[in-house]
C-alpha cells in the first residue's frame, strides 16, 4: 500500500471462501474494491461474489504467492490458516491482521497464556498431555471440567466435558491430537461476545454486546442488547478494547465471554476476524462488522457502531433449511441470508435470519413456535 489507505479499485485478497469471506467481499465490493479469494472449492460462497478465484488449499505456497501478487492487501476469514505458509508471503504483500495474532488464536495454550499475561480473567486451566496429567490436574481444577484440544477445534469440535472420573477414558482420544487444555467448567448464566475493531492509526471501536445461545456447541441465537447490567456491559467493552490495544489489532476481533450470576466475566475464546455472533450488525447497526473490518484493514477511519434497533439473529443450519424455506413467505420481518452453499448438510451453517424488533422476547417466541429449530 503506497497510500496511507487503500484506494477504490485496489484488490483485497481473502484466504478462505466461506460465509465470512463472502460477507467481507460483499462489504468490500460496496466500497469499490476488487476481490480475489483463495479456497479449495470452485464457486465457494465467497468465490461466487469475488472478481477472481484461486482454487487451491490454504497451505499451498505457490497459490498463496499468486494471491499476494494479485492483491494489495490480504486478509483471512478464519484462524486456522497455515501459519508458516502465511508468514512466507508476509514480505510480498500487506497482511494487516499480521501473523502473530494468528499464532496466538490458533492455539488455545498460547491464547490462554496471552490472556493471562494481559491480566484478563479466564477459567482456571492446565496443559495436559496424558491421562496421568489429567488425574493430577483435576485435583485442583475439580469436576466438571472441559478437555479441549489445543489446536484445530471450532464449534465445540475437539472438546469433552468431564463430569466425573468415569468420563476420563472416553475423553482420552482427544490427546491423540496433541497437547490439550483442561479447564474448569464455568457455571455461566450467559454467554456474550463483543466485536472490536482497530485500525493502523490506533482508533478502536466496539460493537454492542450480543448475548449468545449455543445448541450442541454451535451458535443458535444472538440477541442484542444482551440482558446484562450496565457495569457488566461496560466491563465487556473495556476487556475488548484492552485486547485490541495490546494486540495492536488491525481488523476486527471477536471476544467470547462467560458471565456468571454474580456478574464476573471470563474470556473463553478470541477470533481474529468477523464472527457469527456479529452478523446482527448487518441490519441492526450503523455499520456492519464486515464493513468495519474492511475499513480497518484498508487503513480508513472506523465508524462508531450504533445500535439502530434491538435484534435477534438465528442461524440456519442444514437441518433448518427446509423449514425456513417453507416459512419465510409468512414472516415479512425476517432478513433471510443464505451463503450460496449447494450441499445441505446437518449442522452446516447455511445462512442466518436477523429480525429487528422492540420486543426480542416476542421474536424468540415466534421463532420457537415455528418448531423449525426444535
Ligand atoms: P469453545 O469451542 O471454547 O468456544 O466452546 C464451545 C462452547 O462450549 C462454549 O460456547 C460454551 O457453551 C461451552 N464451553 C466451553 N468451555 C467451557 C467452560 N470452561 N465452561 C462452561 N462451558 C464451556
PDB file of C-alpha atoms in Angstrom, residues 109 126-137 146-151 157-160 162 167-183:
ATOM      1  CA  UNK A 109      -2.390 -22.864  25.049  1.00  0.00           C
ATOM      2  CA  UNK A 126      -3.751 -26.655  32.941  1.00  0.00           C
ATOM      3  CA  UNK A 127      -1.944 -28.024  29.906  1.00  0.00           C
ATOM      4  CA  UNK A 128      -2.162 -31.836  29.794  1.00  0.00           C
ATOM      5  CA  UNK A 129      -0.548 -34.398  27.537  1.00  0.00           C
ATOM      6  CA  UNK A 130      -1.629 -37.728  29.034  1.00  0.00           C
ATOM      7  CA  UNK A 131      -4.032 -39.442  31.411  1.00  0.00           C
ATOM      8  CA  UNK A 132      -1.692 -39.042  34.387  1.00  0.00           C
ATOM      9  CA  UNK A 133      -1.646 -35.276  33.818  1.00  0.00           C
ATOM     10  CA  UNK A 134      -5.433 -35.197  33.767  1.00  0.00           C
ATOM     11  CA  UNK A 135      -5.663 -37.185  37.013  1.00  0.00           C
ATOM     12  CA  UNK A 136      -3.130 -34.884  38.652  1.00  0.00           C
ATOM     13  CA  UNK A 137      -4.546 -31.558  37.414  1.00  0.00           C
ATOM     14  CA  UNK A 146     -13.657 -29.403  29.962  1.00  0.00           C
ATOM     15  CA  UNK A 147     -10.864 -31.038  27.992  1.00  0.00           C
ATOM     16  CA  UNK A 148     -10.092 -29.169  24.747  1.00  0.00           C
ATOM     17  CA  UNK A 149      -7.560 -29.843  22.018  1.00  0.00           C
ATOM     18  CA  UNK A 150      -5.041 -27.015  21.803  1.00  0.00           C
ATOM     19  CA  UNK A 151      -5.378 -26.718  18.048  1.00  0.00           C
ATOM     20  CA  UNK A 157     -15.339 -29.856  17.998  1.00  0.00           C
ATOM     21  CA  UNK A 158     -12.341 -31.224  19.855  1.00  0.00           C
ATOM     22  CA  UNK A 159     -13.745 -30.884  23.348  1.00  0.00           C
ATOM     23  CA  UNK A 160     -15.191 -33.128  26.007  1.00  0.00           C
ATOM     24  CA  UNK A 162     -15.682 -34.447  32.255  1.00  0.00           C
ATOM     25  CA  UNK A 167     -15.629 -39.778  31.816  1.00  0.00           C
ATOM     26  CA  UNK A 168     -11.846 -39.578  31.530  1.00  0.00           C
ATOM     27  CA  UNK A 169     -11.438 -42.764  29.477  1.00  0.00           C
ATOM     28  CA  UNK A 170     -13.842 -41.541  26.779  1.00  0.00           C
ATOM     29  CA  UNK A 171     -12.050 -38.164  26.588  1.00  0.00           C
ATOM     30  CA  UNK A 172      -8.589 -39.658  26.048  1.00  0.00           C
ATOM     31  CA  UNK A 173      -8.829 -39.872  22.223  1.00  0.00           C
ATOM     32  CA  UNK A 174      -8.579 -36.043  22.198  1.00  0.00           C
ATOM     33  CA  UNK A 175      -4.984 -36.381  23.392  1.00  0.00           C
ATOM     34  CA  UNK A 176      -4.115 -38.058  20.094  1.00  0.00           C
ATOM     35  CA  UNK A 177      -4.316 -34.605  18.524  1.00  0.00           C
ATOM     36  CA  UNK A 178      -1.506 -33.369  20.778  1.00  0.00           C
ATOM     37  CA  UNK A 179      -1.439 -31.298  23.955  1.00  0.00           C
ATOM     38  CA  UNK A 180      -4.791 -30.376  25.406  1.00  0.00           C
ATOM     39  CA  UNK A 181      -6.118 -27.781  27.790  1.00  0.00           C
ATOM     40  CA  UNK A 182      -8.038 -28.974  30.850  1.00  0.00           C
ATOM     41  CA  UNK A 183     -10.153 -26.130  32.148  1.00  0.00           C
TER      42      UNK A 183
END
